[in-house]
Short mmCIF file of C-alpha atoms in Angstrom, two decimals:
data_model
loop_
_atom_site.label_atom_id
_atom_site.label_comp_id
_atom_site.label_asym_id
_atom_site.label_seq_id
_atom_site.Cartn_x
_atom_site.Cartn_y
_atom_site.Cartn_z
CA MET B 475 -8.64 -68.28 72.07
CA SER B 476 -6.51 -67.65 74.84
CA SER B 477 -6.34 -64.93 77.23
CA ASP B 478 -3.11 -63.37 75.54
CA PHE B 479 -4.96 -62.66 72.27
CA TRP B 480 -8.14 -61.14 73.64
CA ILE B 481 -5.79 -58.62 75.97
CA ILE B 482 -3.51 -57.70 73.04
CA LEU B 483 -7.08 -57.44 70.69
CA THR B 484 -8.68 -55.16 72.96
CA ALA B 485 -5.36 -53.18 73.69
CA CYS B 486 -4.94 -52.62 70.20
CA LEU B 487 -8.10 -51.61 69.22
CA MET B 488 -8.08 -48.69 71.97
CA SER B 489 -4.65 -47.79 70.87
CA ALA B 490 -6.00 -47.39 67.21
CA ALA B 491 -8.80 -45.28 68.12
CA CYS B 492 -6.80 -43.13 70.29
CA GLY B 493 -3.98 -42.69 67.90
CA LEU B 494 -6.50 -41.83 65.04
CA LEU B 495 -8.05 -38.92 67.71
CA GLY B 496 -4.73 -37.91 68.91
CA CYS B 497 -3.60 -36.91 65.73
CA PHE B 498 -6.19 -34.37 65.52
CA LEU B 499 -5.98 -33.49 69.07
CA ILE B 500 -2.29 -32.92 68.71
CA LEU B 501 -2.67 -30.86 65.41
CA ARG B 502 -5.27 -28.55 67.03
CA LYS B 503 -2.99 -27.80 70.29
CA MET B 504 -5.70 -29.69 72.52
CA ALA B 505 -4.19 -32.74 73.66
CA LEU B 506 -5.35 -31.87 77.19
CA ILE B 507 -9.00 -32.12 76.15
CA GLY B 508 -8.30 -35.79 76.19
CA ASP B 509 -7.68 -35.63 79.98
CA ALA B 510 -10.69 -33.62 80.45
CA ILE B 511 -12.86 -35.79 78.80
CA SER B 512 -11.61 -38.46 80.48
CA HIS B 513 -12.67 -37.75 83.67
CA ALA B 514 -15.59 -35.42 83.10
CA VAL B 515 -17.66 -37.88 81.77
CA LEU B 516 -17.57 -39.83 84.85
CA PRO B 517 -20.62 -38.09 86.22
CA GLY B 518 -22.34 -39.20 82.92
CA ILE B 519 -21.53 -42.75 83.74
CA ALA B 520 -23.18 -42.63 87.30
CA ILE B 521 -26.51 -40.77 85.63
CA ALA B 522 -26.68 -43.21 82.97
CA PHE B 523 -26.68 -45.87 85.42
CA LEU B 524 -29.24 -44.26 87.86
CA LEU B 525 -31.91 -43.53 85.34
CA SER B 526 -31.48 -46.95 83.73
CA GLY B 527 -30.45 -49.10 86.64
CA THR B 528 -28.06 -50.88 84.53
CA ARG B 529 -24.90 -51.20 83.91
CA ASP B 530 -25.55 -51.49 79.92
CA SER B 531 -22.81 -50.34 78.06
CA LEU B 532 -25.01 -48.50 75.45
CA ALA B 533 -27.02 -46.32 78.21
CA MET B 534 -23.22 -45.49 79.81
CA MET B 535 -22.04 -45.05 76.27
CA ILE B 536 -24.89 -42.19 75.63
CA GLY B 537 -24.71 -40.47 79.42
CA ALA B 538 -20.70 -39.93 79.04
CA THR B 539 -20.84 -39.03 75.29
CA ALA B 540 -23.29 -36.31 76.56
CA LEU B 541 -21.14 -35.27 79.70
CA GLY B 542 -18.36 -35.28 77.10
CA LEU B 543 -19.78 -32.82 74.61
CA LEU B 544 -20.89 -30.57 77.64
CA ALA B 545 -17.51 -30.77 79.02
CA VAL B 546 -16.26 -29.19 75.75
CA PHE B 547 -18.94 -26.61 75.58
CA LEU B 548 -18.41 -25.28 78.76
CA ILE B 549 -14.34 -25.18 78.07
CA GLN B 550 -15.48 -23.55 74.65
CA TRP B 551 -17.77 -20.99 76.90
CA LEU B 552 -15.27 -19.99 79.39
CA GLN B 553 -12.52 -19.50 76.97
CA ASN B 554 -14.82 -17.33 74.90
CA SER B 555 -15.61 -15.67 78.24
CA GLY B 556 -11.53 -14.41 78.35
CA ILE B 557 -10.37 -17.40 80.94
CA GLN B 558 -7.24 -19.18 79.47
CA SER B 559 -7.36 -22.29 77.85
CA ASP B 560 -5.89 -24.13 80.16
CA ALA B 561 -7.61 -22.63 83.24
CA SER B 562 -10.86 -23.69 81.32
CA ILE B 563 -9.94 -27.03 81.06
CA GLY B 564 -8.51 -27.61 84.37
CA ILE B 565 -12.06 -25.50 85.90
CA ILE B 566 -14.22 -27.92 84.24
CA PHE B 567 -12.94 -31.18 84.33
CA THR B 568 -12.15 -31.22 87.59
CA ALA B 569 -15.39 -29.96 88.89
CA LEU B 570 -17.31 -32.39 86.70
CA PHE B 571 -15.11 -35.34 88.01
CA ALA B 572 -16.08 -33.89 91.42
CA ILE B 573 -19.83 -33.76 90.91
CA GLY B 574 -19.45 -37.54 89.51
CA VAL B 575 -17.76 -38.50 92.41
CA ILE B 576 -20.32 -36.58 94.41
CA ILE B 577 -22.95 -38.75 92.63
CA ILE B 578 -21.58 -42.11 93.34
CA SER B 579 -20.36 -41.67 97.33
CA LEU B 580 -24.22 -40.52 97.94
CA ASN B 581 -25.54 -43.55 95.97
CA ALA B 582 -22.95 -46.32 96.77
CA ARG B 583 -25.54 -48.97 98.06
CA ASN B 584 -27.16 -48.67 94.38
CA ILE B 585 -24.16 -48.03 92.09
CA ASP B 586 -21.89 -50.99 91.44
CA LEU B 587 -19.34 -48.69 89.82
CA ASP B 588 -15.95 -48.64 91.21
CA LEU B 589 -13.53 -45.35 90.65
CA ASP B 590 -10.38 -47.42 90.60
CA CYS B 591 -11.70 -49.84 87.76
CA VAL B 592 -12.74 -46.19 85.82
CA LEU B 593 -9.42 -44.62 86.29
CA PHE B 594 -6.91 -47.50 86.30
CA GLY B 595 -9.05 -50.15 84.64
CA GLU B 596 -7.75 -53.71 84.52
CA ILE B 597 -7.21 -55.35 80.94
CA ALA B 598 -6.01 -58.37 82.33
CA TYR B 599 -9.64 -59.07 83.19
CA VAL B 600 -11.06 -58.17 79.45
CA GLN B 601 -11.54 -62.10 78.51
CA TRP B 602 -14.24 -62.61 81.80
CA ASP B 603 -16.53 -60.18 80.89
CA THR B 604 -18.04 -61.67 78.09
CA TRP B 605 -21.28 -60.74 75.69
CA THR B 606 -23.80 -63.32 75.25
CA ALA B 607 -26.38 -63.26 72.36
CA ASN B 608 -28.87 -66.03 72.09
CA GLY B 609 -27.03 -68.17 74.42
CA ILE B 610 -23.79 -67.97 72.26
CA ASP B 611 -20.76 -66.79 73.47
CA MET B 612 -19.61 -64.08 71.42
CA GLY B 613 -16.51 -63.09 73.35
CA PRO B 614 -15.26 -60.24 75.19
CA ARG B 615 -17.48 -57.53 75.75
CA SER B 616 -14.70 -54.62 75.10
CA VAL B 617 -13.77 -55.81 71.85
CA TRP B 618 -17.10 -55.50 70.78
CA MET B 619 -17.29 -51.71 72.12
CA LEU B 620 -13.55 -50.77 71.10
CA GLY B 621 -14.39 -52.60 67.76
CA SER B 622 -17.15 -50.54 66.84
CA ALA B 623 -15.79 -47.32 68.52
CA LEU B 624 -13.00 -47.87 65.94
CA LEU B 625 -15.35 -48.74 63.15
CA ILE B 626 -17.45 -45.42 63.53
CA ILE B 627 -13.95 -43.35 63.71
CA LEU B 628 -13.04 -44.87 60.81
CA LEU B 629 -16.24 -43.94 59.06
CA LEU B 630 -16.20 -40.30 60.01
CA LEU B 631 -13.08 -40.02 58.99
CA ALA B 632 -13.13 -41.54 55.76
CA LEU B 633 -16.72 -39.69 55.08
CA PHE B 634 -15.23 -36.31 56.35
CA TYR B 635 -11.36 -36.60 56.23
CA LYS B 636 -10.98 -33.30 53.74
CA GLN B 637 -13.09 -31.10 56.64
CA PHE B 638 -11.42 -32.48 59.77
CA LYS B 639 -8.22 -31.80 57.88
CA ILE B 640 -8.72 -28.30 57.07
CA SER B 641 -10.34 -27.48 60.27
CA ALA B 642 -7.24 -28.89 62.11
CA PHE B 643 -4.42 -26.74 60.04
CA ASP B 644 -6.30 -23.86 58.96
CA PRO B 645 -9.83 -23.03 60.58
CA ALA B 646 -10.00 -19.68 59.15
CA MET B 647 -9.80 -21.15 55.43
CA ALA B 648 -12.60 -23.85 56.69
CA VAL B 649 -14.84 -20.76 57.71
CA ALA B 650 -13.83 -19.36 54.38
CA CYS B 651 -14.49 -22.44 52.43
CA GLY B 652 -18.27 -22.83 53.89
CA ILE B 653 -17.30 -25.81 56.27
CA PRO B 654 -18.96 -25.62 59.88
CA VAL B 655 -15.96 -25.62 61.91
CA MET B 656 -17.74 -26.14 65.58
CA LEU B 657 -19.86 -29.09 64.13
CA PHE B 658 -16.63 -30.79 63.08
CA HIS B 659 -14.95 -29.69 66.79
CA TYR B 660 -17.69 -31.48 68.33
CA LEU B 661 -18.12 -34.20 66.15
CA LEU B 662 -14.07 -34.62 67.18
CA MET B 663 -15.11 -34.09 70.58
CA GLY B 664 -17.92 -36.63 70.53
CA MET B 665 -15.51 -39.21 69.08
CA VAL B 666 -12.89 -38.79 72.17
CA SER B 667 -15.68 -39.25 74.65
CA MET B 668 -17.06 -42.42 73.12
CA THR B 669 -13.86 -44.17 72.74
CA SER B 670 -13.20 -43.09 76.34
CA VAL B 671 -16.10 -44.54 77.69
CA ALA B 672 -15.80 -47.80 75.63
CA SER B 673 -12.31 -47.84 77.17
CA PHE B 674 -13.04 -47.36 80.64
CA GLU B 675 -13.91 -50.92 82.43
CA SER B 676 -11.69 -52.86 80.15
CA VAL B 677 -8.32 -50.51 80.17
CA GLY B 678 -9.19 -47.16 82.29
CA ALA B 679 -8.88 -43.60 82.48
CA ILE B 680 -5.17 -43.12 82.44
CA LEU B 681 -4.23 -45.47 79.54
CA VAL B 682 -6.52 -43.78 77.38
CA VAL B 683 -4.98 -40.62 77.91
CA GLY B 684 -1.55 -41.97 77.09
CA MET B 685 -2.65 -43.25 74.20
CA LEU B 686 -4.35 -40.20 73.00
CA ILE B 687 -1.14 -38.21 73.19
CA ILE B 688 2.28 -40.00 73.03
CA PRO B 689 1.67 -42.26 70.08
CA ALA B 690 0.11 -39.04 68.12
CA SER B 691 3.13 -36.87 69.55
CA THR B 692 5.56 -39.43 68.39
CA ALA B 693 4.13 -39.52 64.62
CA TYR B 694 4.29 -35.83 64.71
CA LEU B 695 7.93 -36.13 64.76
CA LEU B 696 7.99 -38.55 62.21
CA THR B 697 6.01 -36.73 59.12
CA ASP B 698 4.78 -33.53 57.76
CA ARG B 699 2.03 -35.47 56.38
CA LEU B 700 -1.51 -35.89 58.02
CA GLY B 701 -2.23 -39.41 55.99
CA ARG B 702 1.24 -40.81 56.99
CA MET B 703 0.86 -39.07 60.74
CA LEU B 704 -2.51 -41.22 61.49
CA MET B 705 -0.87 -44.28 59.91
CA TYR B 706 2.40 -43.67 62.04
CA SER B 707 0.36 -42.98 65.12
CA VAL B 708 -1.68 -46.43 65.01
CA LEU B 709 1.15 -48.32 64.33
CA THR B 710 2.89 -46.45 67.38
CA GLY B 711 -0.17 -47.63 69.56
CA VAL B 712 -0.50 -51.02 68.38
CA VAL B 713 3.77 -51.78 68.66
CA SER B 714 3.21 -50.27 72.08
CA SER B 715 0.47 -52.11 73.13
CA ILE B 716 2.17 -55.87 71.92
CA ILE B 717 5.67 -54.93 73.20
CA GLY B 718 4.31 -53.35 76.67
CA TYR B 719 2.05 -56.67 77.57
CA TYR B 720 4.92 -59.01 77.17
CA THR B 721 6.96 -56.64 78.96
CA ALA B 722 4.42 -56.94 81.33
CA CYS B 723 4.21 -60.74 81.39
CA ILE B 724 8.01 -61.01 81.69
CA LEU B 725 8.15 -58.09 84.36
CA ASN B 726 5.15 -59.36 86.30
CA ALA B 727 4.02 -55.84 86.33
CA SER B 728 1.09 -53.33 85.41
CA ILE B 729 -0.07 -54.29 81.80
CA ALA B 730 -1.01 -50.59 81.34
CA GLY B 731 2.04 -49.16 82.78
CA SER B 732 3.77 -51.13 80.57
CA ILE B 733 2.20 -50.02 77.24
CA VAL B 734 2.31 -46.09 78.29
CA THR B 735 6.15 -46.68 79.42
CA VAL B 736 6.89 -48.90 75.76
CA ALA B 737 4.85 -45.68 74.18
CA GLY B 738 7.00 -43.11 75.96
CA ILE B 739 10.29 -44.73 75.11
CA LEU B 740 9.09 -44.70 71.63
CA PHE B 741 8.41 -41.07 71.77
CA GLY B 742 11.76 -40.46 73.17
CA ILE B 743 13.72 -42.11 70.07
CA ALA B 744 11.51 -40.34 67.85
CA PHE B 745 12.58 -37.19 69.54
CA VAL B 746 16.16 -38.00 69.41
CA PHE B 747 16.84 -39.48 65.82
CA SER B 748 13.63 -38.31 64.00
CA PRO B 749 15.23 -37.19 60.63
CA LYS B 750 13.07 -33.83 60.32
CA HIS B 751 12.42 -32.72 63.93
CA GLY B 752 14.63 -34.91 66.01
CA VAL B 753 16.97 -33.57 68.49
CA LEU B 754 20.10 -35.26 67.21
CA ILE B 755 19.56 -33.70 63.19
CA ARG B 756 19.18 -30.59 64.82
CA ARG B 757 22.05 -30.04 65.90
CA LEU B 758 23.66 -31.71 63.01
CA ARG B 759 22.23 -28.76 60.93
CA GLN B 760 22.96 -25.97 63.93
CA ARG B 761 26.75 -27.33 63.66
CA ARG B 762 27.04 -27.58 59.72
CA SER B 763 25.42 -23.81 59.54
CA GLN B 764 27.81 -22.60 61.62
CA GLY B 765 30.81 -23.89 59.93
CA THR B 766 29.26 -22.56 57.02
CA ALA B 767 29.29 -18.99 58.07
CA ILE B 768 32.72 -19.29 60.13
CA ALA B 769 34.10 -20.38 56.25
CA GLU B 770 32.45 -17.79 54.60
#
């Protein structure tokens, strides 16, 4: 298959996974958690490499997910101690990210990890990093990792959709119904960590953060129903990936940058023309209400 197919498929899988999780982050007003986790998992990746001695994807995913959950726990602990939410996020993710940088710099000769790769990624090279099983080329490793992450996310959301929904909209009601809110909180954060590390080598942390926030925010403007919001978020991410890739080819520009730019343009369109929450609709309603008041 052509390189275009694998690049677009990788971007679409990542966008779909991030789009689903981003909806719950937006509803819980935790959009910046995705940014925090994507940086905080760096020491987990480095420690996993030191312990395993290999860049095996499973080992790194376990290490990164563990550090992601630790970051969420520490952020929650600081918030419960009276520190503001944004300050807690900033303190924890910068501290853990700095620890990861130190670990890599101290063991630079032994760790084959590139910080630029982790932060920016290079999706154009995904077709070269393949997975071979019993001598058979199974295709790009990133496709398998992101496909597995997306499958796990879909499975968990299908099994516990009502619990995630109630916990996102009304945590107090969820507690009253006997739902373990903190369990689903950490489960959501674990999925964000898993998706972040599954995307690192192929697309980088920055693109992950963008696709966690922008498509979900676009979908939030278009509907008040969670089911439709999830669908619109995934659709926005996939469309952004496809248009962004071909835009990058035409302009000879960064693929990741083009994808996020297209997603931002789609958000801008929804922000202005959304039938429920768009700026244009709100102004028309204000003018109508003012005209009605004057007429009375």
